[in-house]
Amino acid sequence: MSNSNINLIDSFQEFKEFKNIDRPTVITVLEEVFRSMIRRRFGTDENVDVIVNPDNGDLEIWRTRVVVEDEFSEDDDLEIELAEARKHDEDLEVGDDFIEQITLESFGRRAILAARQTLVSKVLELEKDEVFKKYKDREGELVIGEVYQIWKKEILVLDEDGNELILPKSEQIPADYFKKGDGIRAVVHKVDMMNNNPKIIISRTAPAFLQRLFELEVPEIFDGLITIKKIVREPGERAKVAVESYDDRIDPVGACVGMKGSRIHGIVRELRNENIDVINFTTNHSLYIARALSPARISSIKIDEENKTAAVYLKSDQVSLAIGRGGHNIKLAGKLTGYEIDVYRENDEFDEDVDIEEFSDEIESWVIDELKRVGLDSAKSVLSLSEEELVRRTDLEEDTIRDIVRILQAEFE
């Protein structure tokens, strides 16, 4: 066997190792490449059989021509004269089929190398198409991979088949930290073809990631006894999950949390200690909003169905809980329920209090904005907290807090 033949057979062995490509497809590709070679050499492949064994790299090419009278051949690619045929088989007669095996060596080294290159190119294209289709069908599903390379704006992850997955910085939880070789879990977020290469974006911040984790940890969700109605997240900070049970005997919140938090603890760790509020879904809008503002306790709610707004009244010590650190709690409650929620202190109209905006001539606007951000929108709400607590809740300096307290106290003296 010549070296050119060996090189081509080596190519076959490569194709055995290609991922995601089934055997019939490999055979079809190989056969088409060789039929193309045959057409270039003989003008037609109609009378040629190509037999490929992708398991061991064996290839057989058989050409059939009809035996005709000497000097009566009209097409040497389809016919062979009797005298020529009898050089190979003395028993042949006019009208018989003359079958001969075509060796790879007869095509020439250049043709064989070109075929090998075409073969590799076609199979690589098939491989890319198969990866694209595979992951396009898996959008929203959980995927497990290994961190292969870490860049400033993204991480390259390899799945179990060696396919490349991209985890952008924007799809990472802020507290995520990975090093090469670490295992990683995420969901398939987006799959595109970029310059004929599949680009698979995975995410750890998508609500679907939290849903898949719940499905893993809570058998009742996996079995369909409990359904997740909606998930909203501020990745790494807080998430709210509305659940509903189709079985009256099952407490959906209790099932999701587990005994002493056993089920939800694993999810919280995976999400870098993201606070997760699991609430019972209801079609009662007032009750749903009240549950969504957990852990705050609501005194009363006024709902405007037409404008999709809700005025929520709470005791003073519950306002900051309803708003949450950085406003995350009220923001997520609004997203979960679909209502724009405003919080008010209970009985504001009867209390001698002053809106924090009234002090804009003495307190800078950015300071007022910071106080309002953490739910402190009146003078008494600020004065109800110690200076240490105010420093802890806001991003303000101690001296600034002392000045604010002095200004507000003067209002009530």
Short mmCIF file of C-alpha atoms in Angstrom, two decimals:
data_model
loop_
_atom_site.label_atom_id
_atom_site.label_comp_id
_atom_site.label_asym_id
_atom_site.label_seq_id
_atom_site.Cartn_x
_atom_site.Cartn_y
_atom_site.Cartn_z
CA MET A 1 0.00 0.00 0.00
CA SER A 2 1.37 3.43 -0.93
CA ASN A 3 1.88 6.31 1.46
CA SER A 4 -0.91 8.28 -0.21
CA ASN A 5 -3.31 5.44 0.45
CA ILE A 6 -2.25 5.26 4.11
CA ASN A 7 -2.81 8.99 4.57
CA LEU A 8 -6.38 8.69 3.35
CA ILE A 9 -7.07 5.67 5.51
CA ASP A 10 -5.70 7.65 8.46
CA SER A 11 -8.33 10.23 7.66
CA PHE A 12 -11.02 7.62 8.07
CA GLN A 13 -9.70 6.82 11.52
CA GLU A 14 -10.04 10.53 12.42
CA PHE A 15 -13.69 10.46 11.41
CA LYS A 16 -14.38 7.59 13.78
CA GLU A 17 -13.47 9.91 16.63
CA PHE A 18 -15.63 12.85 15.60
CA LYS A 19 -18.25 13.73 18.20
CA ASN A 20 -21.98 14.03 17.57
CA ILE A 21 -21.88 12.52 14.06
CA ASP A 22 -23.68 9.24 13.50
CA ARG A 23 -22.22 6.40 11.44
CA PRO A 24 -24.62 6.66 8.44
CA THR A 25 -23.74 10.34 8.07
CA VAL A 26 -20.01 9.57 8.09
CA ILE A 27 -20.50 6.92 5.40
CA THR A 28 -22.54 9.33 3.26
CA VAL A 29 -19.86 12.04 3.49
CA LEU A 30 -17.03 9.67 2.66
CA GLU A 31 -18.90 8.15 -0.27
CA GLU A 32 -19.76 11.55 -1.73
CA VAL A 33 -16.12 12.71 -1.57
CA PHE A 34 -14.93 9.62 -3.45
CA ARG A 35 -17.72 9.81 -5.97
CA SER A 36 -16.60 13.35 -6.70
CA MET A 37 -13.05 12.03 -7.34
CA ILE A 38 -14.46 9.33 -9.61
CA ARG A 39 -16.52 11.81 -11.65
CA ARG A 40 -13.46 13.99 -12.18
CA ARG A 41 -11.44 11.02 -13.42
CA PHE A 42 -13.97 8.94 -15.34
CA GLY A 43 -16.63 11.51 -16.23
CA THR A 44 -19.39 9.58 -14.43
CA ASP A 45 -19.98 7.56 -11.28
CA GLU A 46 -23.20 5.88 -12.44
CA ASN A 47 -21.47 2.54 -12.99
CA VAL A 48 -19.29 2.69 -9.85
CA ASP A 49 -19.97 1.20 -6.39
CA VAL A 50 -18.21 2.79 -3.43
CA ILE A 51 -18.09 0.65 -0.28
CA VAL A 52 -16.89 2.38 2.91
CA ASN A 53 -16.33 0.79 6.30
CA PRO A 54 -15.93 3.69 8.77
CA ASP A 55 -15.06 1.29 11.62
CA ASN A 56 -11.72 0.19 10.20
CA GLY A 57 -11.10 2.61 7.36
CA ASP A 58 -11.55 0.02 4.59
CA LEU A 59 -12.54 1.39 1.21
CA GLU A 60 -13.46 -0.52 -1.95
CA ILE A 61 -14.28 1.02 -5.32
CA TRP A 62 -15.73 -1.25 -8.04
CA ARG A 63 -16.40 -0.10 -11.62
CA THR A 64 -18.69 -2.01 -13.98
CA ARG A 65 -18.40 -1.69 -17.79
CA VAL A 66 -20.25 -3.57 -20.56
CA VAL A 67 -18.15 -5.73 -22.87
CA VAL A 68 -18.59 -4.70 -26.56
CA GLU A 69 -17.13 -5.79 -29.90
CA ASP A 70 -13.65 -4.57 -30.65
CA GLU A 71 -13.61 -1.05 -32.11
CA PHE A 72 -17.30 -0.60 -31.23
CA SER A 73 -16.83 1.20 -27.89
CA GLU A 74 -18.58 4.59 -27.92
CA ASP A 75 -17.68 5.51 -24.31
CA ASP A 76 -14.64 3.94 -22.69
CA ASP A 77 -15.93 4.97 -19.26
CA LEU A 78 -19.03 2.80 -19.65
CA GLU A 79 -17.84 0.16 -22.15
CA ILE A 80 -14.77 -2.02 -22.70
CA GLU A 81 -13.78 -3.80 -25.88
CA LEU A 82 -13.70 -7.59 -25.88
CA ALA A 83 -9.93 -7.91 -26.50
CA GLU A 84 -9.13 -5.59 -23.60
CA ALA A 85 -11.58 -7.34 -21.27
CA ARG A 86 -10.16 -10.80 -22.07
CA LYS A 87 -6.74 -9.66 -20.88
CA HIS A 88 -8.26 -9.81 -17.43
CA ASP A 89 -10.79 -12.64 -17.86
CA GLU A 90 -10.64 -14.99 -20.87
CA ASP A 91 -14.20 -16.25 -20.30
CA LEU A 92 -15.89 -12.89 -20.93
CA GLU A 93 -18.22 -12.48 -23.90
CA VAL A 94 -19.86 -9.50 -25.58
CA GLY A 95 -22.71 -8.17 -23.39
CA ASP A 96 -21.14 -9.37 -20.13
CA ASP A 97 -20.33 -7.05 -17.26
CA PHE A 98 -16.67 -6.36 -16.76
CA ILE A 99 -16.12 -5.57 -13.06
CA GLU A 100 -12.81 -4.19 -11.89
CA GLN A 101 -11.55 -2.78 -8.60
CA ILE A 102 -10.20 0.77 -8.69
CA THR A 103 -7.30 1.29 -6.30
CA LEU A 104 -6.68 4.53 -4.46
CA GLU A 105 -3.14 4.63 -5.85
CA SER A 106 -4.52 4.97 -9.36
CA PHE A 107 -5.98 8.41 -8.56
CA GLY A 108 -2.56 9.87 -7.86
CA ARG A 109 -1.12 11.42 -4.74
CA ARG A 110 -2.38 14.94 -5.45
CA ALA A 111 -6.00 13.81 -5.86
CA ILE A 112 -5.78 11.74 -2.69
CA LEU A 113 -4.43 14.64 -0.62
CA ALA A 114 -7.16 16.92 -2.02
CA ALA A 115 -9.77 14.32 -1.09
CA ARG A 116 -8.41 14.08 2.43
CA GLN A 117 -8.61 17.85 2.83
CA THR A 118 -12.16 17.92 1.50
CA LEU A 119 -13.06 15.08 3.83
CA VAL A 120 -11.77 16.87 6.92
CA SER A 121 -13.50 20.11 5.89
CA LYS A 122 -16.88 18.47 5.30
CA VAL A 123 -16.83 16.53 8.55
CA LEU A 124 -15.81 19.64 10.53
CA GLU A 125 -18.77 21.49 9.02
CA LEU A 126 -21.06 18.62 9.96
CA GLU A 127 -19.61 18.59 13.46
CA LYS A 128 -20.32 22.32 13.89
CA ASP A 129 -23.87 21.92 12.57
CA GLU A 130 -24.54 19.03 14.94
CA VAL A 131 -23.22 20.97 17.95
CA PHE A 132 -25.38 23.95 16.98
CA LYS A 133 -28.51 21.81 16.63
CA LYS A 134 -27.80 19.94 19.85
CA TYR A 135 -27.48 23.09 21.95
CA LYS A 136 -30.18 25.06 20.14
CA ASP A 137 -32.61 22.38 21.29
CA ARG A 138 -31.23 22.65 24.84
CA GLU A 139 -31.73 26.38 25.42
CA GLY A 140 -32.88 26.85 29.01
CA GLU A 141 -31.53 23.46 30.12
CA LEU A 142 -28.89 22.86 32.76
CA VAL A 143 -25.38 22.05 31.54
CA ILE A 144 -22.34 20.92 33.50
CA GLY A 145 -18.82 21.67 32.31
CA GLU A 146 -15.25 22.33 33.35
CA VAL A 147 -13.50 25.69 33.38
CA TYR A 148 -10.82 25.56 30.71
CA GLN A 149 -9.67 29.15 30.34
CA ILE A 150 -10.41 32.40 32.15
CA TRP A 151 -10.36 35.78 30.44
CA LYS A 152 -11.23 39.24 31.67
CA LYS A 153 -14.69 39.38 30.09
CA GLU A 154 -15.62 35.70 29.84
CA ILE A 155 -14.79 32.14 30.83
CA LEU A 156 -14.29 29.26 28.39
CA VAL A 157 -16.01 26.09 29.61
CA LEU A 158 -15.77 22.63 28.05
CA ASP A 159 -18.64 20.17 28.27
CA GLU A 160 -18.19 16.40 28.62
CA ASP A 161 -17.74 16.09 24.83
CA GLY A 162 -15.15 18.87 24.64
CA ASN A 163 -17.56 21.39 23.09
CA GLU A 164 -16.77 25.02 23.89
CA LEU A 165 -19.25 27.00 26.00
CA ILE A 166 -18.87 30.70 26.83
CA LEU A 167 -19.80 32.18 30.22
CA PRO A 168 -19.65 36.00 29.84
CA LYS A 169 -18.97 38.22 32.83
CA SER A 170 -22.50 39.61 32.49
CA GLU A 171 -23.92 36.10 33.00
CA GLN A 172 -21.86 35.39 36.12
CA ILE A 173 -23.08 35.98 39.66
CA PRO A 174 -21.08 38.94 41.06
CA ALA A 175 -19.52 36.75 43.78
CA ASP A 176 -18.60 33.95 41.34
CA TYR A 177 -14.96 32.92 41.42
CA PHE A 178 -13.59 30.10 39.32
CA LYS A 179 -10.18 28.70 38.50
CA LYS A 180 -9.10 26.36 35.73
CA GLY A 181 -10.37 22.82 36.25
CA ASP A 182 -13.33 23.82 38.41
CA GLY A 183 -16.68 22.20 37.71
CA ILE A 184 -19.39 24.67 36.79
CA ARG A 185 -23.16 24.57 36.43
CA ALA A 186 -25.19 26.94 34.27
CA VAL A 187 -28.06 26.99 31.78
CA VAL A 188 -27.80 27.23 28.02
CA HIS A 189 -28.80 30.84 27.47
CA LYS A 190 -28.30 31.61 23.79
CA VAL A 191 -27.00 29.68 20.77
CA ASP A 192 -25.94 31.38 17.52
CA MET A 193 -23.85 30.66 14.45
CA MET A 194 -20.97 33.14 14.16
CA ASN A 195 -18.81 32.81 11.03
CA ASN A 196 -19.94 29.19 10.62
CA ASN A 197 -18.95 28.40 14.21
CA PRO A 198 -21.53 27.66 16.92
CA LYS A 199 -21.38 30.19 19.77
CA ILE A 200 -22.97 28.77 22.91
CA ILE A 201 -23.60 31.29 25.69
CA ILE A 202 -24.34 29.89 29.14
CA SER A 203 -25.69 31.79 32.13
CA ARG A 204 -25.77 31.61 35.92
CA THR A 205 -27.84 34.78 36.32
CA ALA A 206 -30.89 33.77 34.27
CA PRO A 207 -34.09 32.88 36.19
CA ALA A 208 -34.03 29.56 34.30
CA PHE A 209 -30.84 28.59 36.16
CA LEU A 210 -32.59 28.96 39.52
CA GLN A 211 -35.58 27.00 38.19
CA ARG A 212 -33.37 24.09 37.08
CA LEU A 213 -31.70 24.02 40.51
CA PHE A 214 -35.11 23.80 42.18
CA GLU A 215 -36.05 20.95 39.85
CA LEU A 216 -32.91 19.11 40.94
CA GLU A 217 -33.42 19.67 44.65
CA VAL A 218 -37.22 19.37 44.92
CA PRO A 219 -38.66 16.07 43.60
CA GLU A 220 -42.21 17.45 43.76
CA ILE A 221 -41.28 20.09 41.18
CA PHE A 222 -39.55 17.56 38.95
CA ASP A 223 -42.61 15.27 39.18
CA GLY A 224 -45.02 18.12 38.37
CA LEU A 225 -46.81 18.14 41.74
CA ILE A 226 -45.53 21.67 42.36
CA THR A 227 -45.09 24.23 39.62
CA ILE A 228 -42.96 27.34 39.60
CA LYS A 229 -45.19 30.16 38.42
CA LYS A 230 -42.53 32.85 38.16
CA ILE A 231 -38.97 33.65 39.18
CA VAL A 232 -37.38 37.09 39.48
CA ARG A 233 -33.77 37.68 40.50
CA GLU A 234 -31.18 40.25 41.36
CA PRO A 235 -28.27 37.80 40.89
CA GLY A 236 -26.18 37.37 44.00
CA GLU A 237 -28.51 39.57 46.07
CA ARG A 238 -32.07 38.30 46.19
CA ALA A 239 -34.56 36.14 44.34
CA LYS A 240 -38.29 35.59 44.68
CA VAL A 241 -39.91 32.35 43.57
CA ALA A 242 -43.70 31.97 43.33
CA VAL A 243 -44.81 28.33 43.60
CA GLU A 244 -48.15 26.54 43.46
CA SER A 245 -49.16 23.00 44.41
CA TYR A 246 -51.58 20.85 42.43
CA ASP A 247 -52.04 18.60 45.45
CA ASP A 248 -53.82 20.11 48.46
CA ARG A 249 -51.87 17.81 50.75
CA ILE A 250 -48.55 19.35 49.71
CA ASP A 251 -47.32 22.65 51.12
CA PRO A 252 -45.40 24.08 48.14
CA VAL A 253 -43.29 26.50 50.19
CA GLY A 254 -42.41 23.89 52.80
CA ALA A 255 -41.53 21.33 50.13
CA CYS A 256 -39.21 23.79 48.37
CA VAL A 257 -37.46 24.88 51.55
CA GLY A 258 -37.18 21.38 53.02
CA MET A 259 -36.74 20.23 56.59
CA LYS A 260 -34.70 22.90 58.38
CA GLY A 261 -33.92 24.42 54.98
CA SER A 262 -32.18 21.27 53.76
CA ARG A 263 -33.36 21.61 50.15
CA ILE A 264 -32.89 25.31 49.68
CA HIS A 265 -29.47 25.51 51.37
CA GLY A 266 -27.76 23.78 48.45
CA ILE A 267 -29.35 26.21 46.01
CA VAL A 268 -28.33 29.21 48.10
CA ARG A 269 -24.72 27.99 48.20
CA GLU A 270 -24.68 27.48 44.43
CA LEU A 271 -25.94 31.05 44.00
CA ARG A 272 -23.23 32.49 46.29
CA ASN A 273 -25.58 33.08 49.26
CA GLU A 274 -28.29 34.78 47.24
CA ASN A 275 -31.34 35.30 49.50
CA ILE A 276 -34.28 33.29 48.14
CA ASP A 277 -37.87 34.06 49.13
CA VAL A 278 -40.24 31.22 48.24
CA ILE A 279 -43.84 32.40 48.29
CA ASN A 280 -47.19 30.73 47.71
CA PHE A 281 -48.76 31.91 44.46
CA THR A 282 -52.34 33.19 44.59
CA THR A 283 -54.75 34.96 42.24
CA ASN A 284 -55.71 37.28 45.10
CA HIS A 285 -53.67 40.32 44.09
CA SER A 286 -53.59 41.97 47.50
CA LEU A 287 -52.46 38.78 49.20
CA TYR A 288 -49.93 38.11 46.43
CA ILE A 289 -48.36 41.57 46.82
CA ALA A 290 -48.26 41.16 50.60
CA ARG A 291 -46.48 37.82 50.23
CA ALA A 292 -44.13 39.24 47.60
CA LEU A 293 -42.97 41.96 50.01
CA SER A 294 -41.83 39.34 52.52
CA PRO A 295 -40.20 39.55 55.05
CA ALA A 296 -42.06 42.84 55.70
CA ARG A 297 -45.48 42.65 57.38
CA ILE A 298 -48.12 44.68 55.54
CA SER A 299 -50.82 46.66 57.35
CA SER A 300 -53.05 47.45 54.36
CA ILE A 301 -52.99 47.71 50.57
CA LYS A 302 -54.86 49.86 48.07
CA ILE A 303 -54.77 48.54 44.51
CA ASP A 304 -55.42 50.43 41.28
CA GLU A 305 -56.15 47.62 38.81
CA GLU A 306 -56.43 49.93 35.81
CA ASN A 307 -52.98 51.47 36.25
CA LYS A 308 -51.45 48.36 37.83
CA THR A 309 -50.25 50.25 40.91
CA ALA A 310 -50.42 49.33 44.59
CA ALA A 311 -50.15 51.61 47.62
CA VAL A 312 -48.84 49.56 50.53
CA TYR A 313 -49.11 50.84 54.10
CA LEU A 314 -46.78 49.56 56.80
CA LYS A 315 -45.67 50.38 60.28
CA SER A 316 -42.50 52.45 60.45
CA ASP A 317 -40.27 49.58 61.46
CA GLN A 318 -41.43 47.54 58.44
CA VAL A 319 -40.74 50.09 55.70
CA SER A 320 -37.04 49.40 55.39
CA LEU A 321 -37.75 45.64 55.31
CA ALA A 322 -40.25 46.10 52.50
CA ILE A 323 -37.81 48.17 50.47
CA GLY A 324 -34.81 46.00 51.26
CA ARG A 325 -31.11 46.67 50.91
CA GLY A 326 -30.52 48.69 47.79
CA GLY A 327 -34.25 48.60 47.06
CA HIS A 328 -33.99 44.98 45.86
CA ASN A 329 -36.97 43.66 47.81
CA ILE A 330 -39.58 46.12 46.54
CA LYS A 331 -38.12 46.03 43.04
CA LEU A 332 -38.40 42.24 42.85
CA ALA A 333 -41.87 42.26 44.40
CA GLY A 334 -42.98 44.62 41.62
CA LYS A 335 -41.51 42.37 38.93
CA LEU A 336 -43.06 39.27 40.47
CA THR A 337 -46.59 40.67 40.80
CA GLY A 338 -46.61 43.00 37.79
CA TYR A 339 -47.60 45.99 39.93
CA GLU A 340 -45.77 49.24 40.58
CA ILE A 341 -45.58 49.28 44.36
CA ASP A 342 -45.30 52.39 46.54
CA VAL A 343 -44.82 52.05 50.31
CA TYR A 344 -46.20 54.42 52.92
CA ARG A 345 -46.02 54.60 56.67
CA GLU A 346 -49.25 53.71 58.34
CA ASN A 347 -51.26 56.75 59.55
CA ASP A 348 -48.83 59.23 58.02
CA GLU A 349 -51.65 61.77 57.85
CA PHE A 350 -52.03 61.71 61.63
CA ASP A 351 -48.37 61.78 62.55
CA GLU A 352 -46.41 64.94 62.94
CA ASP A 353 -43.71 64.15 60.42
CA VAL A 354 -41.91 65.96 57.63
CA ASP A 355 -41.01 64.62 54.20
CA ILE A 356 -37.25 64.38 53.76
CA GLU A 357 -37.54 66.41 50.55
CA GLU A 358 -38.56 69.42 52.70
CA PHE A 359 -34.95 69.66 53.87
CA SER A 360 -33.46 70.08 50.38
CA ASP A 361 -32.26 73.61 51.25
CA GLU A 362 -30.11 72.23 54.09
CA ILE A 363 -29.29 68.69 52.92
CA GLU A 364 -27.71 68.01 49.53
CA SER A 365 -29.93 66.24 46.98
CA TRP A 366 -27.63 63.24 46.56
CA VAL A 367 -27.74 62.66 50.34
CA ILE A 368 -31.55 62.79 50.28
CA ASP A 369 -31.57 60.32 47.40
CA GLU A 370 -29.38 57.93 49.39
CA LEU A 371 -31.71 58.12 52.40
CA LYS A 372 -34.76 57.48 50.21
CA ARG A 373 -32.98 54.57 48.53
CA VAL A 374 -33.02 52.67 51.84
CA GLY A 375 -36.62 53.64 52.65
CA LEU A 376 -35.93 56.68 54.82
CA ASP A 377 -38.23 59.24 53.22
CA SER A 378 -39.29 61.24 56.26
CA ALA A 379 -37.59 63.00 59.15
CA LYS A 380 -38.93 60.67 61.82
CA SER A 381 -37.97 57.56 59.88
CA VAL A 382 -34.36 58.77 59.95
CA LEU A 383 -34.46 59.80 63.60
CA SER A 384 -35.96 56.43 64.60
CA LEU A 385 -32.58 54.82 63.84
CA SER A 386 -29.29 55.20 65.66
CA GLU A 387 -26.36 56.89 63.95
CA GLU A 388 -24.55 53.56 63.81
CA GLU A 389 -27.53 51.92 62.08
CA LEU A 390 -27.79 54.79 59.60
CA VAL A 391 -24.11 54.44 58.69
CA ARG A 392 -24.55 50.69 58.26
CA ARG A 393 -27.61 50.96 56.02
CA THR A 394 -26.42 53.80 53.80
CA ASP A 395 -23.21 54.65 52.00
CA LEU A 396 -22.88 57.91 53.95
CA GLU A 397 -19.97 58.98 56.17
CA GLU A 398 -20.38 59.37 59.94
CA ASP A 399 -19.90 63.15 59.80
CA THR A 400 -22.62 63.42 57.17
CA ILE A 401 -25.00 61.32 59.28
CA ARG A 402 -24.36 63.52 62.33
CA ASP A 403 -25.14 66.66 60.31
CA ILE A 404 -28.37 65.10 58.99
CA VAL A 405 -29.51 64.09 62.48
CA ARG A 406 -28.77 67.58 63.84
CA ILE A 407 -30.77 69.25 61.07
CA LEU A 408 -33.75 66.92 61.50
CA GLN A 409 -33.80 67.11 65.29
CA ALA A 410 -33.92 70.90 65.08
CA GLU A 411 -37.22 70.60 63.20
CA PHE A 412 -38.95 69.03 66.18
CA GLU A 413 -37.42 71.12 68.98
#
